[in-house]
Amino acid sequence: MLVNLRTLEFNWQLTIQVICDIVFFTIMLYASGGLQSGLGAILLISLAAAGLISRGRLALFLASIATISLLLQETYSLLTVSYYSAQYSQAGLLSMAYFAVAWLAHQLAKHTLVSEQLAKERGIDLANMSQVNQLVIQDLQEGVLVVDKHGVIRQHNSYADKLLDLRSSANNPKSLKLSDYAPDIADRLKSWQGDSKMSFDLLRLTHSHALVRTRFLPIQADFSNGVVVFLEDMGRIQAQLQQLKLAAVGRLTANIAHEIRNPLSAINHAAELLEEEQQENHTDPRLVRIICDNTRRLNKIVQDVLQLNRRNISKPDILEPQDFIKKFLEEFCDVEKIDSDVFILQNTNKYLVSFDRDQLTQILWNLCRNAWRHCRKQAGSVLIELSTTTNGHNVCLNIIDDGPGVNPQQVKEIFEPFFTTADGGTGLGLYVARELCETNQSSLDYIEDSSSGHFRIIFNCSEPCR
């Protein structure tokens, strides 16, 4: 009660209360016939408790007060009570017990203070270490998730928020179920827990469409405390590799483009002269045609390689893809001499995307020409579909033809430079198209879950989709 009132300092309140206990028990001793009653030993409990509570500061002082009170009680009883035999020897022994208990309480209090100070310092060190770890994790350029044994995300960094869009449930961490936000990662985690040596291919995330490599690290060997999941964004790494590759290609093209194109121009000019004189000299026209065809093919390769060196020069513009694609299809069908009924544009909403107009035209030209080459060339053989992605934050363009699609064994190679299945192709069309998409913060992928040819572009939107 007195402690709650806060009228005096704690040590003063404790001293007053213990002195009151000493006075009370001294009176009880006098009323009970002295030390023979055994009530004096009860003060040992009060002195020990006071010594521990006061952390040893008042223990010896209170023991001396108790000793003086005990001796005064014996003297007063001797003077006032008839036939009373003072027991000073027993009082001395009890006083020694008071001081022994007080000293022991003092030593225990000192040890407690040292332990408390050490625990405080360790707590500060742990807090600092935790803060440093948090700063390091937050600054990592890869997603970090801490998942418990029940599949609930207990901790995550900002990069994981970006990849998995976890901000929507930031106020309710108990609802962050890994299977709800990333079922593919949850399935991989379950498989990995069954076989920790299992390796996985790269994964395209649903929310951000980022290409990531998944790594799992158990907090304990038996997974009882959960698992740390690392999501390494391969797009960033690939962008760095692309920069190195483009720098090498740039140096290569700068050195050899001039040396190659000049001889090609001379060969082409000589072939044209031969073609003019073939009637007089009876030259085989097939030889001239072979020279011209291969000269044009080499010249196209040089142009495509030069285009690679210029792919990072982008001037993005805000455009409506539906209107843009309509105008593109008119031009494409007119130039390529294709019936416009072959292409069907399917869309009901208006979207805005950010993309370089010339580069988008080059990408669509390449994809539509591939679709026309492999489709059945009937009305509606090529479907061009505009829609939003599953998270509603990006615009998705699908180009689907009714052809046989890409051989599953060649899917991983179609975007490699100089890989082609067409006669006379350079193998740079799809490669350049993907590079141009990445320049505009977009992506180009081939969808394998279709029985026909299916390419998909994920655009970078200038504003949320409606």
GROMACS .gro file of C-alpha atoms in nm:
model
  466
    1MET     CA    1   0.000   0.000   0.000
    2LEU     CA    2   0.267   0.247   0.099
    3VAL     CA    3   0.473   0.162  -0.210
    4ASN     CA    4   0.175   0.239  -0.434
    5LEU     CA    5   0.122   0.576  -0.264
    6ARG     CA    6   0.474   0.689  -0.364
    7THR     CA    7   0.480   0.939  -0.077
    8LEU     CA    8   0.839   0.845   0.018
    9GLU     CA    9   1.133   0.691  -0.158
   10PHE     CA   10   1.137   0.315  -0.178
   11ASN     CA   11   1.431   0.267   0.065
   12TRP     CA   12   1.266   0.489   0.324
   13GLN     CA   13   0.939   0.300   0.297
   14LEU     CA   14   1.119  -0.034   0.325
   15THR     CA   15   1.317   0.084   0.630
   16ILE     CA   16   1.007   0.208   0.809
   17GLN     CA   17   0.817  -0.114   0.739
   18VAL     CA   18   1.100  -0.340   0.859
   19ILE     CA   19   1.154  -0.127   1.172
   20CYS     CA   20   0.783  -0.157   1.241
   21ASP     CA   21   0.821  -0.535   1.208
   22ILE     CA   22   1.115  -0.530   1.450
   23VAL     CA   23   0.922  -0.324   1.704
   24PHE     CA   24   0.618  -0.546   1.670
   25PHE     CA   25   0.811  -0.869   1.719
   26THR     CA   26   1.007  -0.716   2.009
   27ILE     CA   27   0.679  -0.635   2.183
   28MET     CA   28   0.557  -0.987   2.105
   29LEU     CA   29   0.876  -1.128   2.260
   30TYR     CA   30   0.824  -0.925   2.575
   31ALA     CA   31   0.461  -1.030   2.598
   32SER     CA   32   0.542  -1.395   2.532
   33GLY     CA   33   0.805  -1.431   2.801
   34GLY     CA   34   1.122  -1.347   2.612
   35LEU     CA   35   1.344  -1.551   2.386
   36GLN     CA   36   1.203  -1.876   2.515
   37SER     CA   37   0.896  -1.822   2.295
   38GLY     CA   38   1.110  -1.853   1.977
   39LEU     CA   39   0.947  -1.553   1.811
   40GLY     CA   40   1.283  -1.385   1.762
   41ALA     CA   41   1.371  -1.623   1.478
   42ILE     CA   42   1.080  -1.488   1.274
   43LEU     CA   43   1.277  -1.165   1.224
   44LEU     CA   44   1.527  -1.363   1.019
   45ILE     CA   45   1.268  -1.385   0.740
   46SER     CA   46   1.200  -1.011   0.746
   47LEU     CA   47   1.571  -0.927   0.747
   48ALA     CA   48   1.646  -1.167   0.458
   49ALA     CA   49   1.357  -1.034   0.252
   50ALA     CA   50   1.453  -0.673   0.324
   51GLY     CA   51   1.814  -0.743   0.227
   52LEU     CA   52   1.714  -0.897  -0.106
   53ILE     CA   53   1.456  -0.632  -0.186
   54SER     CA   54   1.689  -0.344  -0.103
   55ARG     CA   55   1.967  -0.517  -0.299
   56GLY     CA   56   2.186  -0.539   0.017
   57ARG     CA   57   2.207  -0.168   0.089
   58LEU     CA   58   2.011  -0.174   0.420
   59ALA     CA   59   2.066  -0.535   0.529
   60LEU     CA   60   2.338  -0.477   0.791
   61PHE     CA   61   2.173  -0.159   0.918
   62LEU     CA   62   1.844  -0.338   0.976
   63ALA     CA   63   2.028  -0.630   1.139
   64SER     CA   64   2.190  -0.386   1.384
   65ILE     CA   65   1.848  -0.231   1.462
   66ALA     CA   66   1.708  -0.579   1.526
   67THR     CA   67   2.005  -0.663   1.754
   68ILE     CA   68   1.972  -0.343   1.956
   69SER     CA   69   1.598  -0.398   1.986
   70LEU     CA   70   1.654  -0.755   2.103
   71LEU     CA   71   1.910  -0.651   2.368
   72LEU     CA   72   1.689  -0.366   2.486
   73GLN     CA   73   1.398  -0.606   2.518
   74GLU     CA   74   1.609  -0.839   2.735
   75THR     CA   75   1.730  -0.554   2.955
   76TYR     CA   76   1.381  -0.408   2.995
   77SER     CA   77   1.240  -0.752   3.083
   78LEU     CA   78   1.516  -0.798   3.344
   79LEU     CA   79   1.431  -0.466   3.508
   80THR     CA   80   1.054  -0.488   3.501
   81VAL     CA   81   0.965  -0.856   3.531
   82SER     CA   82   1.010  -1.028   3.865
   83TYR     CA   83   1.216  -1.341   3.877
   84TYR     CA   84   1.312  -1.292   3.505
   85SER     CA   85   1.647  -1.440   3.406
   86ALA     CA   86   1.803  -1.251   3.118
   87GLN     CA   87   1.938  -1.470   2.840
   88TYR     CA   88   2.208  -1.250   2.692
   89SER     CA   89   2.402  -1.545   2.549
   90GLN     CA   90   2.101  -1.664   2.352
   91ALA     CA   91   2.031  -1.305   2.244
   92GLY     CA   92   2.391  -1.278   2.124
   93LEU     CA   93   2.362  -1.594   1.920
   94LEU     CA   94   2.036  -1.473   1.768
   95SER     CA   95   2.196  -1.138   1.692
   96MET     CA   96   2.482  -1.315   1.518
   97ALA     CA   97   2.220  -1.501   1.313
   98TYR     CA   98   2.065  -1.164   1.222
   99PHE     CA   99   2.399  -1.034   1.095
  100ALA     CA  100   2.476  -1.362   0.914
  101VAL     CA  101   2.143  -1.355   0.731
  102ALA     CA  102   2.190  -0.985   0.653
  103TRP     CA  103   2.542  -1.045   0.517
  104LEU     CA  104   2.421  -1.342   0.309
  105ALA     CA  105   2.137  -1.133   0.170
  106HIS     CA  106   2.388  -0.860   0.091
  107GLN     CA  107   2.612  -1.101  -0.102
  108LEU     CA  108   2.318  -1.251  -0.288
  109ALA     CA  109   2.198  -0.904  -0.377
  110LYS     CA  110   2.543  -0.812  -0.512
  111HIS     CA  111   2.547  -1.128  -0.724
  112THR     CA  112   2.196  -1.049  -0.845
  113LEU     CA  113   2.301  -0.697  -0.942
  114VAL     CA  114   2.598  -0.830  -1.139
  115SER     CA  115   2.376  -1.087  -1.313
  116GLU     CA  116   2.115  -0.822  -1.387
  117GLN     CA  117   2.373  -0.585  -1.532
  118LEU     CA  118   2.520  -0.864  -1.744
  119ALA     CA  119   2.171  -0.961  -1.868
  120LYS     CA  120   2.102  -0.596  -1.950
  121GLU     CA  121   2.424  -0.569  -2.150
  122ARG     CA  122   2.348  -0.894  -2.330
  123GLY     CA  123   1.999  -0.766  -2.403
  124ILE     CA  124   2.144  -0.448  -2.554
  125ASP     CA  125   2.388  -0.654  -2.761
  126LEU     CA  126   2.108  -0.881  -2.882
  127ALA     CA  127   1.889  -0.582  -2.967
  128ASN     CA  128   2.175  -0.421  -3.161
  129MET     CA  129   2.250  -0.747  -3.340
  130SER     CA  130   1.883  -0.792  -3.422
  131GLN     CA  131   1.867  -0.437  -3.558
  132VAL     CA  132   2.181  -0.490  -3.768
  133ASN     CA  133   2.043  -0.819  -3.902
  134GLN     CA  134   1.715  -0.649  -3.986
  135LEU     CA  135   1.895  -0.370  -4.172
  136VAL     CA  136   2.108  -0.621  -4.362
  137ILE     CA  137   1.805  -0.834  -4.454
  138GLN     CA  138   1.603  -0.531  -4.564
  139ASP     CA  139   1.889  -0.412  -4.785
  140LEU     CA  140   1.937  -0.749  -4.956
  141GLN     CA  141   1.862  -0.752  -5.326
  142GLU     CA  142   1.673  -1.079  -5.290
  143GLY     CA  143   1.355  -1.178  -5.113
  144VAL     CA  144   1.384  -1.335  -4.767
  145LEU     CA  145   1.095  -1.520  -4.601
  146VAL     CA  146   1.091  -1.687  -4.260
  147VAL     CA  147   0.826  -1.959  -4.270
  148ASP     CA  148   0.728  -2.161  -3.963
  149LYS     CA  149   0.640  -2.531  -3.958
  150HIS     CA  150   0.273  -2.447  -4.024
  151GLY     CA  151   0.353  -2.260  -4.348
  152VAL     CA  152   0.288  -1.912  -4.203
  153ILE     CA  153   0.522  -1.629  -4.305
  154ARG     CA  154   0.660  -1.494  -3.977
  155GLN     CA  155   0.906  -1.244  -4.119
  156HIS     CA  156   0.991  -1.100  -4.459
  157ASN     CA  157   1.191  -0.815  -4.606
  158SER     CA  158   1.083  -0.538  -4.840
  159TYR     CA  159   1.214  -0.717  -5.150
  160ALA     CA  160   0.988  -1.013  -5.069
  161ASP     CA  161   0.700  -0.763  -5.042
  162LYS     CA  162   0.782  -0.645  -5.392
  163LEU     CA  163   0.803  -0.995  -5.537
  164LEU     CA  164   0.497  -1.148  -5.365
  165ASP     CA  165   0.283  -0.839  -5.292
  166LEU     CA  166   0.257  -0.907  -4.916
  167ARG     CA  167   0.164  -0.550  -4.821
  168SER     CA  168  -0.210  -0.618  -4.841
  169SER     CA  169  -0.193  -0.824  -4.518
  170ALA     CA  170   0.077  -0.630  -4.337
  171ASN     CA  171  -0.165  -0.543  -4.054
  172ASN     CA  172  -0.261  -0.905  -4.002
  173PRO     CA  173   0.059  -1.115  -4.001
  174LYS     CA  174  -0.127  -1.430  -3.896
  175SER     CA  175  -0.298  -1.436  -4.235
  176LEU     CA  176   0.031  -1.446  -4.428
  177LYS     CA  177   0.002  -1.806  -4.541
  178LEU     CA  178   0.272  -1.899  -4.792
  179SER     CA  179   0.034  -2.125  -4.985
  180ASP     CA  180  -0.205  -1.829  -5.036
  181TYR     CA  181   0.052  -1.587  -5.178
  182ALA     CA  182   0.294  -1.823  -5.349
  183PRO     CA  183   0.150  -2.175  -5.394
  184ASP     CA  184   0.435  -2.272  -5.627
  185ILE     CA  185   0.692  -2.184  -5.360
  186ALA     CA  186   0.485  -2.368  -5.096
  187ASP     CA  187   0.483  -2.681  -5.317
  188ARG     CA  188   0.858  -2.655  -5.367
  189LEU     CA  189   0.910  -2.612  -4.993
  190LYS     CA  190   0.706  -2.924  -4.923
  191SER     CA  191   0.904  -3.121  -5.182
  192TRP     CA  192   1.233  -2.988  -5.044
  193GLN     CA  193   1.140  -3.091  -4.689
  194GLY     CA  194   1.097  -3.444  -4.823
  195ASP     CA  195   1.431  -3.432  -5.005
  196SER     CA  196   1.669  -3.150  -4.910
  197LYS     CA  197   1.903  -3.236  -5.200
  198MET     CA  198   1.635  -3.161  -5.458
  199SER     CA  199   1.715  -2.882  -5.705
  200PHE     CA  200   1.456  -2.664  -5.878
  201ASP     CA  201   1.437  -2.474  -6.205
  202LEU     CA  202   1.378  -2.101  -6.221
  203LEU     CA  203   1.027  -1.992  -6.122
  204ARG     CA  204   0.813  -1.718  -6.274
  205LEU     CA  205   0.617  -1.556  -5.988
  206THR     CA  206   0.247  -1.490  -6.040
  207HIS     CA  207   0.222  -1.149  -5.873
  208SER     CA  208   0.529  -0.968  -6.002
  209HIS     CA  209   0.614  -1.198  -6.298
  210ALA     CA  210   0.973  -1.190  -6.179
  211LEU     CA  211   1.197  -1.484  -6.263
  212VAL     CA  212   1.346  -1.612  -5.936
  213ARG     CA  213   1.567  -1.893  -5.809
  214THR     CA  214   1.438  -2.048  -5.485
  215ARG     CA  215   1.669  -2.160  -5.205
  216PHE     CA  216   1.567  -2.310  -4.871
  217LEU     CA  217   1.764  -2.314  -4.547
  218PRO     CA  218   1.633  -2.486  -4.230
  219ILE     CA  219   1.655  -2.295  -3.903
  220GLN     CA  220   1.710  -2.631  -3.733
  221ALA     CA  221   1.790  -2.971  -3.876
  222ASP     CA  222   1.443  -3.111  -3.801
  223PHE     CA  223   1.253  -2.808  -3.943
  224SER     CA  224   1.085  -2.760  -3.604
  225ASN     CA  225   1.160  -2.387  -3.600
  226GLY     CA  226   1.077  -2.331  -3.966
  227VAL     CA  227   1.267  -2.253  -4.283
  228VAL     CA  228   1.428  -1.946  -4.438
  229VAL     CA  229   1.330  -1.906  -4.804
  230PHE     CA  230   1.555  -1.702  -5.035
  231LEU     CA  231   1.411  -1.565  -5.359
  232GLU     CA  232   1.693  -1.459  -5.588
  233ASP     CA  233   1.570  -1.226  -5.860
  234MET     CA  234   1.730  -1.358  -6.175
  235GLY     CA  235   1.599  -1.065  -6.377
  236ARG     CA  236   1.843  -0.832  -6.204
  237ILE     CA  237   2.130  -1.076  -6.254
  238GLN     CA  238   2.034  -1.132  -6.615
  239ALA     CA  239   2.020  -0.756  -6.666
  240GLN     CA  240   2.378  -0.728  -6.541
  241LEU     CA  241   2.486  -1.013  -6.766
  242GLN     CA  242   2.306  -0.848  -7.055
  243GLN     CA  243   2.495  -0.527  -6.993
  244LEU     CA  244   2.824  -0.715  -7.007
  245LYS     CA  245   2.712  -0.903  -7.315
  246LEU     CA  246   2.596  -0.586  -7.487
  247ALA     CA  247   2.923  -0.414  -7.410
  248ALA     CA  248   3.109  -0.705  -7.572
  249VAL     CA  249   2.870  -0.708  -7.870
  250GLY     CA  250   2.907  -0.332  -7.902
  251ARG     CA  251   3.284  -0.356  -7.922
  252LEU     CA  252   3.256  -0.643  -8.168
  253THR     CA  253   3.009  -0.471  -8.398
  254ALA     CA  254   3.201  -0.146  -8.389
  255ASN     CA  255   3.515  -0.326  -8.503
  256ILE     CA  256   3.379  -0.557  -8.771
  257ALA     CA  257   3.059  -0.396  -8.905
  258HIS     CA  258   3.244  -0.163  -9.138
  259GLU     CA  259   3.485  -0.437  -9.246
  260ILE     CA  260   3.200  -0.677  -9.330
  261ARG     CA  261   2.952  -0.444  -9.498
  262ASN     CA  262   3.196  -0.298  -9.745
  263PRO     CA  263   3.292  -0.637  -9.893
  264LEU     CA  264   2.924  -0.737  -9.894
  265SER     CA  265   2.837  -0.426 -10.093
  266ALA     CA  266   3.112  -0.507 -10.343
  267ILE     CA  267   2.997  -0.871 -10.376
  268ASN     CA  268   2.634  -0.764 -10.422
  269HIS     CA  269   2.729  -0.508 -10.684
  270ALA     CA  270   2.940  -0.764 -10.868
  271ALA     CA  271   2.648  -1.011 -10.858
  272GLU     CA  272   2.416  -0.752 -11.010
  273LEU     CA  273   2.668  -0.690 -11.290
  274LEU     CA  274   2.690  -1.064 -11.350
  275GLU     CA  275   2.312  -1.085 -11.365
  276GLU     CA  276   2.304  -0.813 -11.633
  277GLU     CA  277   2.569  -0.989 -11.839
  278GLN     CA  278   2.451  -1.346 -11.791
  279GLN     CA  279   2.274  -1.353 -12.128
  280GLU     CA  280   2.587  -1.260 -12.317
  281ASN     CA  281   2.828  -1.475 -12.119
  282HIS     CA  282   2.585  -1.767 -12.071
  283THR     CA  283   2.639  -1.752 -11.692
  284ASP     CA  284   2.437  -1.997 -11.485
  285PRO     CA  285   2.161  -1.786 -11.319
  286ARG     CA  286   2.158  -2.016 -11.017
  287LEU     CA  287   2.511  -1.908 -10.922
  288VAL     CA  288   2.414  -1.542 -10.936
  289ARG     CA  289   2.102  -1.609 -10.729
  290ILE     CA  290   2.305  -1.796 -10.466
  291ILE     CA  291   2.546  -1.504 -10.439
  292CYS     CA  292   2.263  -1.249 -10.406
  293ASP     CA  293   2.064  -1.453 -10.153
  294ASN     CA  294   2.360  -1.515  -9.927
  295THR     CA  295   2.473  -1.155  -9.956
  296ARG     CA  296   2.130  -1.035  -9.842
  297ARG     CA  297   2.130  -1.288  -9.559
  298LEU     CA  298   2.473  -1.175  -9.437
  299ASN     CA  299   2.365  -0.812  -9.460
  300LYS     CA  300   2.055  -0.888  -9.250
  301ILE     CA  301   2.269  -1.059  -8.986
  302VAL     CA  302   2.490  -0.751  -8.967
  303GLN     CA  303   2.183  -0.529  -8.933
  304ASP     CA  304   2.042  -0.745  -8.654
  305VAL     CA  305   2.373  -0.745  -8.468
  306LEU     CA  306   2.393  -0.368  -8.502
  307GLN     CA  307   2.040  -0.351  -8.364
  308LEU     CA  308   2.159  -0.538  -8.055
  309ASN     CA  309   2.408  -0.265  -7.991
  310ARG     CA  310   2.130  -0.005  -8.004
  311ARG     CA  311   1.868  -0.193  -7.797
  312ASN     CA  312   1.936   0.007  -7.481
  313ILE     CA  313   1.838   0.330  -7.660
  314SER     CA  314   1.469   0.351  -7.577
  315LYS     CA  315   1.224   0.640  -7.590
  316PRO     CA  316   0.916   0.509  -7.407
  317ASP     CA  317   0.583   0.669  -7.481
  318ILE     CA  318   0.237   0.633  -7.325
  319LEU     CA  319   0.014   0.450  -7.571
  320GLU     CA  320  -0.306   0.250  -7.592
  321PRO     CA  321  -0.203  -0.098  -7.711
  322GLN     CA  322  -0.542  -0.175  -7.868
  323ASP     CA  323  -0.534   0.119  -8.108
  324PHE     CA  324  -0.164   0.070  -8.169
  325ILE     CA  325  -0.207  -0.298  -8.259
  326LYS     CA  326  -0.501  -0.223  -8.490
  327LYS     CA  327  -0.291   0.019  -8.693
  328PHE     CA  328   0.003  -0.218  -8.685
  329LEU     CA  329  -0.203  -0.511  -8.821
  330GLU     CA  330  -0.326  -0.297  -9.111
  331GLU     CA  331   0.030  -0.207  -9.205
  332PHE     CA  332   0.163  -0.557  -9.148
  333CYS     CA  333  -0.103  -0.731  -9.360
  334ASP     CA  334  -0.056  -0.475  -9.637
  335VAL     CA  335   0.323  -0.510  -9.651
  336GLU     CA  336   0.331  -0.889  -9.608
  337LYS     CA  337   0.038  -0.941  -9.850
  338ILE     CA  338  -0.169  -1.128  -9.589
  339ASP     CA  339  -0.546  -1.140  -9.560
  340SER     CA  340  -0.644  -0.931  -9.255
  341ASP     CA  341  -0.904  -1.193  -9.152
  342VAL     CA  342  -0.620  -1.419  -9.040
  343PHE     CA  343  -0.561  -1.195  -8.735
  344ILE     CA  344  -0.823  -1.143  -8.466
  345LEU     CA  345  -0.773  -0.875  -8.199
  346GLN     CA  346  -0.970  -0.956  -7.885
  347ASN     CA  347  -1.011  -0.691  -7.615
  348THR     CA  348  -1.292  -0.508  -7.437
  349ASN     CA  349  -1.105  -0.257  -7.217
  350LYS     CA  350  -0.876   0.037  -7.270
  351TYR     CA  351  -0.529   0.018  -7.118
  352LEU     CA  352  -0.230   0.249  -7.106
  353VAL     CA  353   0.124   0.114  -7.127
  354SER     CA  354   0.471   0.264  -7.147
  355PHE     CA  355   0.672   0.145  -7.447
  356ASP     CA  356   0.888   0.272  -7.731
  357ARG     CA  357   0.666   0.281  -8.041
  358ASP     CA  358   0.934   0.182  -8.293
  359GLN     CA  359   1.062  -0.100  -8.076
  360LEU     CA  360   0.709  -0.231  -8.014
  361THR     CA  361   0.650  -0.231  -8.387
  362GLN     CA  362   0.967  -0.434  -8.440
  363ILE     CA  363   0.864  -0.684  -8.170
  364LEU     CA  364   0.511  -0.729  -8.304
  365TRP     CA  365   0.638  -0.760  -8.661
  366ASN     CA  366   0.867  -1.044  -8.562
  367LEU     CA  367   0.605  -1.226  -8.353
  368CYS     CA  368   0.326  -1.188  -8.611
  369ARG     CA  369   0.554  -1.302  -8.892
  370ASN     CA  370   0.644  -1.612  -8.689
  371ALA     CA  371   0.277  -1.675  -8.615
  372TRP     CA  372   0.189  -1.640  -8.985
  373ARG     CA  373   0.471  -1.874  -9.086
  374HIS     CA  374   0.356  -2.154  -8.852
  375CYS     CA  375  -0.026  -2.113  -8.851
  376ARG     CA  376  -0.277  -2.281  -9.085
  377LYS     CA  377  -0.322  -1.954  -9.277
  378GLN     CA  378  -0.698  -1.954  -9.236
  379ALA     CA  379  -0.939  -1.691  -9.107
  380GLY     CA  380  -0.885  -1.648  -8.734
  381SER     CA  381  -0.565  -1.855  -8.731
  382VAL     CA  382  -0.383  -1.595  -8.519
  383LEU     CA  383  -0.546  -1.458  -8.202
  384ILE     CA  384  -0.409  -1.140  -8.043
  385GLU     CA  385  -0.555  -1.095  -7.696
  386LEU     CA  386  -0.516  -0.806  -7.451
  387SER     CA  387  -0.597  -0.857  -7.084
  388THR     CA  388  -0.474  -0.782  -6.734
  389THR     CA  389  -0.250  -1.010  -6.530
  390THR     CA  390  -0.376  -1.195  -6.224
  391ASN     CA  391  -0.266  -0.917  -5.987
  392GLY     CA  392  -0.439  -0.654  -6.203
  393HIS     CA  393  -0.128  -0.434  -6.214
  394ASN     CA  394   0.005  -0.519  -6.561
  395VAL     CA  395  -0.123  -0.558  -6.916
  396CYS     CA  396  -0.078  -0.893  -7.085
  397LEU     CA  397  -0.056  -0.936  -7.465
  398ASN     CA  398  -0.099  -1.291  -7.596
  399ILE     CA  399  -0.020  -1.386  -7.956
  400ILE     CA  400  -0.159  -1.734  -8.023
  401ASP     CA  401  -0.155  -1.919  -8.354
  402ASP     CA  402  -0.321  -2.249  -8.445
  403GLY     CA  403   0.004  -2.409  -8.555
  404PRO     CA  404   0.178  -2.706  -8.392
  405GLY     CA  405   0.375  -2.488  -8.149
  406VAL     CA  406   0.740  -2.515  -8.054
  407ASN     CA  407   0.902  -2.853  -8.002
  408PRO     CA  408   0.929  -2.901  -7.620
  409GLN     CA  409   1.295  -2.991  -7.660
  410GLN     CA  410   1.363  -2.655  -7.827
  411VAL     CA  411   1.163  -2.426  -7.596
  412LYS     CA  412   1.467  -2.330  -7.389
  413GLU     CA  413   1.665  -2.242  -7.703
  414ILE     CA  414   1.422  -2.027  -7.903
  415PHE     CA  415   1.539  -1.703  -7.738
  416GLU     CA  416   1.907  -1.785  -7.780
  417PRO     CA  417   2.092  -1.579  -8.043
  418PHE     CA  418   2.148  -1.745  -8.381
  419PHE     CA  419   1.911  -2.033  -8.303
  420THR     CA  420   1.659  -2.082  -8.584
  421THR     CA  421   1.440  -2.354  -8.735
  422ALA     CA  422   1.348  -2.157  -9.047
  423ASP     CA  423   1.542  -2.185  -9.370
  424GLY     CA  424   1.732  -1.865  -9.431
  425GLY     CA  425   1.658  -1.727  -9.081
  426THR     CA  426   1.923  -1.543  -8.880
  427GLY     CA  427   1.812  -1.671  -8.539
  428LEU     CA  428   1.814  -1.320  -8.394
  429GLY     CA  429   1.447  -1.223  -8.425
  430LEU     CA  430   1.312  -1.358  -8.097
  431TYR     CA  431   1.633  -1.275  -7.918
  432VAL     CA  432   1.613  -0.910  -8.026
  433ALA     CA  433   1.241  -0.902  -7.940
  434ARG     CA  434   1.304  -1.016  -7.583
  435GLU     CA  435   1.595  -0.773  -7.546
  436LEU     CA  436   1.374  -0.485  -7.660
  437CYS     CA  437   1.103  -0.589  -7.414
  438GLU     CA  438   1.350  -0.589  -7.126
  439THR     CA  439   1.472  -0.246  -7.234
  440ASN     CA  440   1.116  -0.120  -7.181
  441GLN     CA  441   1.082  -0.296  -6.840
  442SER     CA  442   0.859  -0.562  -6.992
  443SER     CA  443   0.895  -0.936  -7.051
  444LEU     CA  444   0.849  -1.176  -7.342
  445ASP     CA  445   0.796  -1.547  -7.280
  446TYR     CA  446   0.678  -1.856  -7.460
  447ILE     CA  447   0.386  -2.031  -7.286
  448GLU     CA  448   0.438  -2.406  -7.284
  449ASP     CA  449   0.098  -2.508  -7.148
  450SER     CA  450  -0.063  -2.467  -7.490
  451SER     CA  451  -0.091  -2.708  -7.778
  452SER     CA  452  -0.025  -2.423  -8.024
  453GLY     CA  453   0.225  -2.140  -8.057
  454HIS     CA  454   0.171  -1.895  -7.772
  455PHE     CA  455   0.389  -1.593  -7.694
  456ARG     CA  456   0.310  -1.349  -7.412
  457ILE     CA  457   0.428  -0.996  -7.345
  458ILE     CA  458   0.383  -0.843  -6.998
  459PHE     CA  459   0.382  -0.464  -7.034
  460ASN     CA  460   0.496  -0.208  -6.782
  461CYS     CA  461   0.184  -0.002  -6.711
  462SER     CA  462   0.195   0.373  -6.671
  463GLU     CA  463  -0.099   0.359  -6.426
  464PRO     CA  464  -0.312   0.089  -6.255
  465CYS     CA  465  -0.527  -0.109  -6.497
  466ARG     CA  466  -0.898  -0.034  -6.511
   0.00000   0.00000   0.00000
